[in-house]
XYZ file of N, CA, C and O in Angstrom:
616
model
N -19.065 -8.112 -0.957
C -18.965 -9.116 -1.983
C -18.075 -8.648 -3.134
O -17.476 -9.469 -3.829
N -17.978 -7.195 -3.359
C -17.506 -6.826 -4.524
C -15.812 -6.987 -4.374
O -15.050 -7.534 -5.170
N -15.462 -6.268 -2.974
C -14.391 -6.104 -2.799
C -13.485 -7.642 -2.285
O -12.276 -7.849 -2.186
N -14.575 -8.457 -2.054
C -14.110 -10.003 -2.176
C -13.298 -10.348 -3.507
O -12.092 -10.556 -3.639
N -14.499 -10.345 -4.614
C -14.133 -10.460 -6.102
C -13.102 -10.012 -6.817
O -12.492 -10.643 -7.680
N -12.772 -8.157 -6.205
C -11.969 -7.684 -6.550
C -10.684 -7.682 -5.936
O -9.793 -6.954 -6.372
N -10.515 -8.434 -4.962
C -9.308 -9.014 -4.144
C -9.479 -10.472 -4.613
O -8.314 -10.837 -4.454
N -9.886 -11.159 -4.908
C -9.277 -12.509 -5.711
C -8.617 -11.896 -6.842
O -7.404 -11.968 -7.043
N -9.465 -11.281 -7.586
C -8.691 -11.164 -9.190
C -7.049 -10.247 -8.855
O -6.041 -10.396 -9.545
N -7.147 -9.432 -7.781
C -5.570 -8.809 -7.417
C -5.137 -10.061 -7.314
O -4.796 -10.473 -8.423
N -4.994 -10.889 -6.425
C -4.497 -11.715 -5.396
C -3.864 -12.856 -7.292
O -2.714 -13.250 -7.485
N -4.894 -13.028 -8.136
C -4.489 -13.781 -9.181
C -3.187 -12.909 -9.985
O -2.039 -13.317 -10.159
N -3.817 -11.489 -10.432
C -3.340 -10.873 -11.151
C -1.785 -10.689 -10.472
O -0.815 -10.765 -11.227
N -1.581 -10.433 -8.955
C -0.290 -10.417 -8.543
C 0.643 -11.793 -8.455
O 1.839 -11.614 -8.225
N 0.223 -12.985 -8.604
C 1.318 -13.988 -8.311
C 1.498 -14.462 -9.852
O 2.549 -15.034 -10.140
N 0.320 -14.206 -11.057
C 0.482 -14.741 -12.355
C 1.110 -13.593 -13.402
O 0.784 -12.484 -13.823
N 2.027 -14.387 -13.534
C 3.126 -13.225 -14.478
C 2.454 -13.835 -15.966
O 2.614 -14.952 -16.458
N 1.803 -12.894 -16.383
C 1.218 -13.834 -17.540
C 1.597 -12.110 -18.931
O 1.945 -11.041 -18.431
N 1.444 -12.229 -20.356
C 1.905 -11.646 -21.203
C 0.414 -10.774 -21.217
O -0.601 -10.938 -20.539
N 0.789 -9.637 -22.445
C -0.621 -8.887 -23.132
C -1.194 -7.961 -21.913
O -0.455 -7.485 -21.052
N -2.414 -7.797 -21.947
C -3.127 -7.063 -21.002
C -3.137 -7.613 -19.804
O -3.750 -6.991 -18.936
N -2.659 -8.546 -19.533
C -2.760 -9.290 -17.970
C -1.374 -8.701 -17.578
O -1.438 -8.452 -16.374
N -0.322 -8.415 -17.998
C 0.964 -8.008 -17.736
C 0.754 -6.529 -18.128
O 1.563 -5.877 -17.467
N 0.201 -5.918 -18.720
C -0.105 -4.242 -18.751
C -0.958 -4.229 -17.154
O -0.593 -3.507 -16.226
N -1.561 -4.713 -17.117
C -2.454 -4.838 -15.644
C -1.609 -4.865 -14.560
O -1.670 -4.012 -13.675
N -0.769 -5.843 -14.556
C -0.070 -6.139 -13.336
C 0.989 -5.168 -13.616
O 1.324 -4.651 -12.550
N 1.665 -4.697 -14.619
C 2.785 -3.498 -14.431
C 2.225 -2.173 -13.695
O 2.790 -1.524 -12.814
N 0.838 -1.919 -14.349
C 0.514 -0.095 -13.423
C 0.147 -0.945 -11.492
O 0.684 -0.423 -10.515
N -0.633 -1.998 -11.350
C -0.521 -2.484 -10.324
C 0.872 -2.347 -9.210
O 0.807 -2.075 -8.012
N 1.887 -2.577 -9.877
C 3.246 -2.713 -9.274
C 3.788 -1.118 -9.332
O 4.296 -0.314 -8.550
N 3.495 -1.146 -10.305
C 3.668 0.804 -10.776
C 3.480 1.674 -9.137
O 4.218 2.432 -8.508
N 2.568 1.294 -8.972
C 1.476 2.356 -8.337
C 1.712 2.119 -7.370
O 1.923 3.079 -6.629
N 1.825 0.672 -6.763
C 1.841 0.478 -5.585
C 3.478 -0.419 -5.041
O 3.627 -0.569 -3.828
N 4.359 -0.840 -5.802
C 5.346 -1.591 -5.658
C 5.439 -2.526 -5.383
O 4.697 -3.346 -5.925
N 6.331 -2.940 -4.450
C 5.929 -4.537 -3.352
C 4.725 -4.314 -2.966
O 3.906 -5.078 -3.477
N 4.145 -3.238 -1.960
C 2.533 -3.852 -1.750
C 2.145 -3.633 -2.612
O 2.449 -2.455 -2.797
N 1.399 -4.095 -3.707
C 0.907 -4.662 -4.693
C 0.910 -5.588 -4.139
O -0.257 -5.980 -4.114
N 1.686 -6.418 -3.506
C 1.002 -7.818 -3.174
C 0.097 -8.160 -1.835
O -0.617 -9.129 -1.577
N 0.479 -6.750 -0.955
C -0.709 -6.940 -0.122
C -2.399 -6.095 -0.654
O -3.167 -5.893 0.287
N -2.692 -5.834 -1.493
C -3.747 -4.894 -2.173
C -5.056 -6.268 -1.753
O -6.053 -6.312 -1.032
N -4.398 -7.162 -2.599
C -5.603 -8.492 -2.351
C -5.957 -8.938 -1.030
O -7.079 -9.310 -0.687
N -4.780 -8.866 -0.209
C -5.260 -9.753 0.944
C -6.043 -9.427 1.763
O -6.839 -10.111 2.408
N -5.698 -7.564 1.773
C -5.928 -6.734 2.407
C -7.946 -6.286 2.267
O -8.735 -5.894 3.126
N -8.152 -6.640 0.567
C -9.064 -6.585 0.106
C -10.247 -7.556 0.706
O -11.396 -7.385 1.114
N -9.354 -8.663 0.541
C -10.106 -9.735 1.100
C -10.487 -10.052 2.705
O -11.521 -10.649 3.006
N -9.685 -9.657 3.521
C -9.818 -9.153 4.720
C -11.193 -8.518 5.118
O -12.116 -8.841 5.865
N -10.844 -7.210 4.076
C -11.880 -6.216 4.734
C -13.290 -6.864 3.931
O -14.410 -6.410 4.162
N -13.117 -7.653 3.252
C -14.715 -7.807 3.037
C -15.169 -9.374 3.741
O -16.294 -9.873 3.778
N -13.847 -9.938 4.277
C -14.430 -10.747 5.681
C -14.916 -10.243 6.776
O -15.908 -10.810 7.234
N -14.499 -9.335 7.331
C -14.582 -8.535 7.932
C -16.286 -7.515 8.195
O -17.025 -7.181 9.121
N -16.173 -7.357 6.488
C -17.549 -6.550 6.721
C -18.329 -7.591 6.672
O -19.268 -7.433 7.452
N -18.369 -8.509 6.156
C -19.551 -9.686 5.901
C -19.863 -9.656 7.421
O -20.949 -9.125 7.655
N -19.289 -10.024 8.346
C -19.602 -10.214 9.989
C -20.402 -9.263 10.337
O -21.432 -9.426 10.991
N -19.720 -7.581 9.672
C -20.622 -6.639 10.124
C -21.002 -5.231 8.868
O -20.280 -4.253 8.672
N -22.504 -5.582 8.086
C -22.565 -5.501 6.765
C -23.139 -3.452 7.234
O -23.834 -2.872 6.400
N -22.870 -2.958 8.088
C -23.122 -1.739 7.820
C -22.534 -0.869 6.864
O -21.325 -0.645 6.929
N -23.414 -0.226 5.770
C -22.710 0.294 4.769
C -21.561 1.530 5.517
O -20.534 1.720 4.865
N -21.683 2.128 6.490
C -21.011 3.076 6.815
C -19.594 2.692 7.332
O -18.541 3.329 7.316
N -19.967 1.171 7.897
C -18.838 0.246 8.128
C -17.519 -0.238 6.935
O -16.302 -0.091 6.823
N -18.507 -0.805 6.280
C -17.801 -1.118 5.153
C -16.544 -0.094 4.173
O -15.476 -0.314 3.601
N -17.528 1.189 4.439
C -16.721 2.518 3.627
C -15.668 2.696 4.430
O -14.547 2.865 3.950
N -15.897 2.681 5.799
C -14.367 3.114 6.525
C -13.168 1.983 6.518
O -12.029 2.225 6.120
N -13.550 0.881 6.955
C -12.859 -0.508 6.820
C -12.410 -0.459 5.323
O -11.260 -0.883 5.435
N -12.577 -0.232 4.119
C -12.143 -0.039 3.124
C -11.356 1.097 3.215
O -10.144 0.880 3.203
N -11.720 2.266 3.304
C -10.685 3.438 3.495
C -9.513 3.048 4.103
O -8.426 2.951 3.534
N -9.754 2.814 5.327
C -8.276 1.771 6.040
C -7.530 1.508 5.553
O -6.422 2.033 5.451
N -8.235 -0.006 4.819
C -7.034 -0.982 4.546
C -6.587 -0.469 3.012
O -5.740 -1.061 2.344
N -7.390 0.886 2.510
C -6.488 1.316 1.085
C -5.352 2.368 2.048
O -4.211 2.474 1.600
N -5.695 3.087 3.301
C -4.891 4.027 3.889
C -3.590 2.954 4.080
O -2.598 2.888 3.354
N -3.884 2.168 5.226
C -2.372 0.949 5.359
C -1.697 0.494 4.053
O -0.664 -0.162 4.188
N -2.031 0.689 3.102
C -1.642 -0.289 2.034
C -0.774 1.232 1.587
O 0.419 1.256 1.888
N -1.445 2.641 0.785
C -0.787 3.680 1.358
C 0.726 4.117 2.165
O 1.836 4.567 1.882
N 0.133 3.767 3.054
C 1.045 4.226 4.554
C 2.525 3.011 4.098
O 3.730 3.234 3.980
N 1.789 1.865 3.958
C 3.303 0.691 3.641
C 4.348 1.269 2.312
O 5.576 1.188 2.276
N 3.406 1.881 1.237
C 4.290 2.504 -0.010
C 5.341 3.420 0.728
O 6.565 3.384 0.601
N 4.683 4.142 1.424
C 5.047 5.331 1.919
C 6.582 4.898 2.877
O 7.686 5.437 2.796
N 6.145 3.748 3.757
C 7.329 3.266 4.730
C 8.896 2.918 3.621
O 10.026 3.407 3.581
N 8.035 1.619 2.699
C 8.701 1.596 1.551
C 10.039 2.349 0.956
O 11.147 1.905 0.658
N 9.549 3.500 0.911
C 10.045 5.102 0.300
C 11.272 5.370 1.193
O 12.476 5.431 0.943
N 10.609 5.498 2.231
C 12.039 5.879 3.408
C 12.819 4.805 4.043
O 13.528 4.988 5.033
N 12.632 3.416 3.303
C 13.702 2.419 3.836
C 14.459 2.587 2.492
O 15.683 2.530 2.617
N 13.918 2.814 1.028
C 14.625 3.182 0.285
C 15.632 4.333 0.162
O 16.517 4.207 -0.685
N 15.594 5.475 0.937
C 15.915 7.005 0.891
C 16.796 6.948 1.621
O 17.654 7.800 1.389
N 17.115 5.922 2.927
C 18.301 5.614 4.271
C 19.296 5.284 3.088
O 20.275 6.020 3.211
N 19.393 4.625 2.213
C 20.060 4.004 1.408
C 20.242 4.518 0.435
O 21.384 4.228 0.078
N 19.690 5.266 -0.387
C 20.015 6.385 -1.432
C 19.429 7.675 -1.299
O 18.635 7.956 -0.401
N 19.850 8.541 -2.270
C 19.339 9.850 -2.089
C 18.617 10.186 -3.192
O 18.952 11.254 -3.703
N 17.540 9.472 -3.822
C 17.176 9.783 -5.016
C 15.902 10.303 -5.158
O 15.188 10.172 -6.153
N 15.652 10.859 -4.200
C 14.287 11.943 -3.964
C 14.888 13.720 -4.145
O 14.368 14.756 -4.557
N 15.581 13.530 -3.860
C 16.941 15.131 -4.523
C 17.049 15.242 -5.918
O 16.877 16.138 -6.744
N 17.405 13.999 -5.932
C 17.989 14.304 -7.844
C 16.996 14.228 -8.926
O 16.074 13.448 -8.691
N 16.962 14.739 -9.861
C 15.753 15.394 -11.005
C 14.776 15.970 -10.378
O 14.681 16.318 -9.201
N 13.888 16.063 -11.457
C 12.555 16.827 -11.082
C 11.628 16.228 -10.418
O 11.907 15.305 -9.652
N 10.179 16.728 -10.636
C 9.646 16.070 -10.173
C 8.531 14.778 -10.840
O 7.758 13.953 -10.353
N 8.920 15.123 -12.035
C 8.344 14.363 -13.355
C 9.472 12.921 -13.145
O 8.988 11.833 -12.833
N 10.278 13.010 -13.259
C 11.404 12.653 -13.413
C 11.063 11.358 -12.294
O 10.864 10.170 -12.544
N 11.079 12.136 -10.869
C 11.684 11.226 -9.894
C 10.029 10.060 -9.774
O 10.104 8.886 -9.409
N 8.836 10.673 -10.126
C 7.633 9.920 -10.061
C 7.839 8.793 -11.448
O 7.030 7.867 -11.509
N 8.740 8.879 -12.354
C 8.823 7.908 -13.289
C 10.208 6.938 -12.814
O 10.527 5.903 -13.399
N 10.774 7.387 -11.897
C 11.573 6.682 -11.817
C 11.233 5.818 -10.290
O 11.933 4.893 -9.878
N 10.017 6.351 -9.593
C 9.069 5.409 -8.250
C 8.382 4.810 -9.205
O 8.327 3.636 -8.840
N 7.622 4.952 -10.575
C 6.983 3.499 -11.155
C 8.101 2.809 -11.616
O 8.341 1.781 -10.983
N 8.731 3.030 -12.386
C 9.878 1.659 -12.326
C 10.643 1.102 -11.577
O 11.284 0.139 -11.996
N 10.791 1.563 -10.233
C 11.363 0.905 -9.538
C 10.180 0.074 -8.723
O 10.499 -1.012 -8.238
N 8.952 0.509 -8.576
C 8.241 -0.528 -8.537
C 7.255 -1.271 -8.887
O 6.363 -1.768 -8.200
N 7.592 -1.357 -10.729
C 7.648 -2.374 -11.424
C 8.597 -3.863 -11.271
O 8.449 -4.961 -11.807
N 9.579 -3.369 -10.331
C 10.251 -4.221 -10.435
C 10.607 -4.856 -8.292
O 11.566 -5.430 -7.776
N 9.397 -4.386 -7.765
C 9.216 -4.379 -5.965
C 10.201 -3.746 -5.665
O 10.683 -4.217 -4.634
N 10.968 -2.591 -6.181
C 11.666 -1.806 -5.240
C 10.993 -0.580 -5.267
O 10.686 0.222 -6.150
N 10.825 -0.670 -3.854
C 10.294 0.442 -2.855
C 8.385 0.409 -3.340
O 7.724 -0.523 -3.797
N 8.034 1.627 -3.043
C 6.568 1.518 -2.747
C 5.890 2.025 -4.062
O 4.731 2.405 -3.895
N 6.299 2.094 -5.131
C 5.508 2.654 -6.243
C 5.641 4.333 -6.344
O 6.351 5.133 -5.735
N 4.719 4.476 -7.300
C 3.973 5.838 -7.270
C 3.613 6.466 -6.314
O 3.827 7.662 -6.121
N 2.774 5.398 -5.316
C 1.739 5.767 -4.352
C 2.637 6.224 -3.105
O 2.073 7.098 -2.446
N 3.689 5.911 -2.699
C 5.154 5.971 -2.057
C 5.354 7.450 -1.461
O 5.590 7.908 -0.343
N 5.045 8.222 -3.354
C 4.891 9.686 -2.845
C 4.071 10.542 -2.286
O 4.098 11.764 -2.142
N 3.069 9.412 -1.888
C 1.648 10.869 -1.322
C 1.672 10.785 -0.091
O 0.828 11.476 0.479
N 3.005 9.579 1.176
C 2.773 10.156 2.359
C 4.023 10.405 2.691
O 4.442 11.412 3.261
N 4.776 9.239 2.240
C 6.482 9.070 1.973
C 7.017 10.336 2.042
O 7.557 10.867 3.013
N 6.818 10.802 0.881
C 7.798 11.966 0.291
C 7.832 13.054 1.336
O 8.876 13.427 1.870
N 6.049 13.787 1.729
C 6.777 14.695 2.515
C 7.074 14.640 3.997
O 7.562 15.579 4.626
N 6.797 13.658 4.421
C 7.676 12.841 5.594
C 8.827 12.768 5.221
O 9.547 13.556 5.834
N 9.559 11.912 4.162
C 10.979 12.506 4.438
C 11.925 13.987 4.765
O 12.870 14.331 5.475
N 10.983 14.584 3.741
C 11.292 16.158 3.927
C 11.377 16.687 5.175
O 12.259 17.343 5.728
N 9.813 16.110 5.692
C 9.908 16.729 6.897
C 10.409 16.125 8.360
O 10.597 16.720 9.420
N 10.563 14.626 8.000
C 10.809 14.719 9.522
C 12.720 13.855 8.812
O 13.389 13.474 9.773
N 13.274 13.661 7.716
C 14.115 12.528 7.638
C 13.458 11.434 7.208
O 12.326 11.236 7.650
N 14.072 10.462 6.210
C 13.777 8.938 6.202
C 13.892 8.045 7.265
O 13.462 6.931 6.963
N 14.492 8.170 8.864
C 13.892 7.810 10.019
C 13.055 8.092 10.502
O 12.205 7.301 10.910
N 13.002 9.612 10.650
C 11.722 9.772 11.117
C 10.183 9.618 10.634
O 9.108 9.293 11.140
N 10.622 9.988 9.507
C 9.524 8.702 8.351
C 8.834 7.764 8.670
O 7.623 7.571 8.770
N 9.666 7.226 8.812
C 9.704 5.161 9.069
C 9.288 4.920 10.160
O 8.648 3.868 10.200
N 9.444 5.883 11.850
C 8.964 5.561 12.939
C 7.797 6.259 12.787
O 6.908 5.731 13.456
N 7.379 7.354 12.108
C 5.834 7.771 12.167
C 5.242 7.429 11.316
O 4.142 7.972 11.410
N 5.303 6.553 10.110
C 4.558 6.115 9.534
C 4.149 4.285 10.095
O 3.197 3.669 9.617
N 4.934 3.798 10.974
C 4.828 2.606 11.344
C 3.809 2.617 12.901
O 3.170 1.693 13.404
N 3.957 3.831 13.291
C 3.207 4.489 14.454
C 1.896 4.321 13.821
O 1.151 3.459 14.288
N 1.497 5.051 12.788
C -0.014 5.576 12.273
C -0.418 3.987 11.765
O -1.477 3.422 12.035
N 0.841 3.352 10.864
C 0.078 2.061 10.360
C -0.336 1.241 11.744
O -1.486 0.819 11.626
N 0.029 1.027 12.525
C -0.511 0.827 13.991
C -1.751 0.632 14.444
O -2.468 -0.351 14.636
N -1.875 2.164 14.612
C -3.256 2.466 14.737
C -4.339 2.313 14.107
O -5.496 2.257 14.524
N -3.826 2.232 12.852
C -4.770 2.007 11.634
C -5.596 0.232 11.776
O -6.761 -0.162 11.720
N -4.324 -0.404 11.968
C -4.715 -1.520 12.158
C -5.565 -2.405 13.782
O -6.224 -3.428 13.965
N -5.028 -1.250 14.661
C -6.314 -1.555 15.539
C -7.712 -0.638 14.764
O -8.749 -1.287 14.627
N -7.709 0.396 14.424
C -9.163 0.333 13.936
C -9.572 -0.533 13.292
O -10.327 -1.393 13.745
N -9.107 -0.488 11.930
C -9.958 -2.118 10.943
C -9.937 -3.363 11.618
O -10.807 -4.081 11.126
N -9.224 -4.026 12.678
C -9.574 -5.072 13.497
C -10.788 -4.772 14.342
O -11.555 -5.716 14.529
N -11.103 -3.516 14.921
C -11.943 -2.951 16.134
C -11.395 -3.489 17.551
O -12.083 -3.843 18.508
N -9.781 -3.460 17.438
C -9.197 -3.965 18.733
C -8.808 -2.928 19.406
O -8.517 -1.932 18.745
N -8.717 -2.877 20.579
C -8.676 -1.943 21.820
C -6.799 -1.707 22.110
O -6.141 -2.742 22.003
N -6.336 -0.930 22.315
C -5.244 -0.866 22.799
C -4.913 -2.080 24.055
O -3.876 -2.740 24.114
N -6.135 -2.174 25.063
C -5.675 -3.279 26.016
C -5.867 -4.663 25.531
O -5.301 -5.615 26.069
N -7.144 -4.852 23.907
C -7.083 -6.011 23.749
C -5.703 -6.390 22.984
O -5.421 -7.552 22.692
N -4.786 -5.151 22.662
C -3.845 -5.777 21.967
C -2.778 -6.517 22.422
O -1.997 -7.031 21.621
């Protein structure tokens, strides 16, 4: 129920560009998370359709973990469709380059803040392709778990 509530008010807070604290709200929102920021709600709302069908608390905690991991994992993809195209994970520090992932998605380019906690050292380590095919691999999987779909039901 909670995470219902708290995926409407995303789901408001992301399409209403409104002034004051509703726009301080929605900037660290976009901050943090970039373009997805706009999947945070749906995703929210999902998983607490989802658990309503099946209200085990142990359920609920993982199905939430999930769909914050996918939401995650998309910043992260984000990052390395941005990085094919520039090189701006090299240049400055590291203060530097995390203020310059919230403003760029303040404004839906690339994945936020959050971009850097799977993004970053995937690029390092495998390339911004190889990035992009193993992070689209894991979001995958991720999403047959929170469905509870089978590889053959897919």
């Amino acid at each position: 129920m909670i995470s219902f509530a708290v995926g409407l008010f995303l789901f408001f807070l992301s399409i209403l560009p409104f002034d004051g604290g509703w726009g301080a709200i929605r900037s660290v929102l976009f901050g943090l998370f970039g373009w997805c920021g706009f999947l945070v709600a749906p995703i929210l709302i999902f998983i607490a359709i989802i658990s309503a069908m099946d209200a085990s608390s142990i359920i609920v905690k993982h199905r939430t973990l999930q769909g914050i991991a996918i939401v995650v994992l998309l910043c992260g993809i984000s990052l390395a469709v941005v990085s094919i195209s520039s090189d701006f994970l090299s240049s400055g520090n590291f203060i530097e380059t995390l203020k310059t992932l919230y403003e760029s998605g303040t404004h839906y380019n690339g994945g936020g803040i959050c971009s850097a906690l799977v993004g970053w050292p995937l690029i390092a380590l495998l390339s911004p392709w190889g990035a992009l095919i193993a992070l689209s691999i894991i979001i995958f999987v991720f999403l047959l778990l929170i469905t509870g779909t089978t590889l053959m039901e897919f």
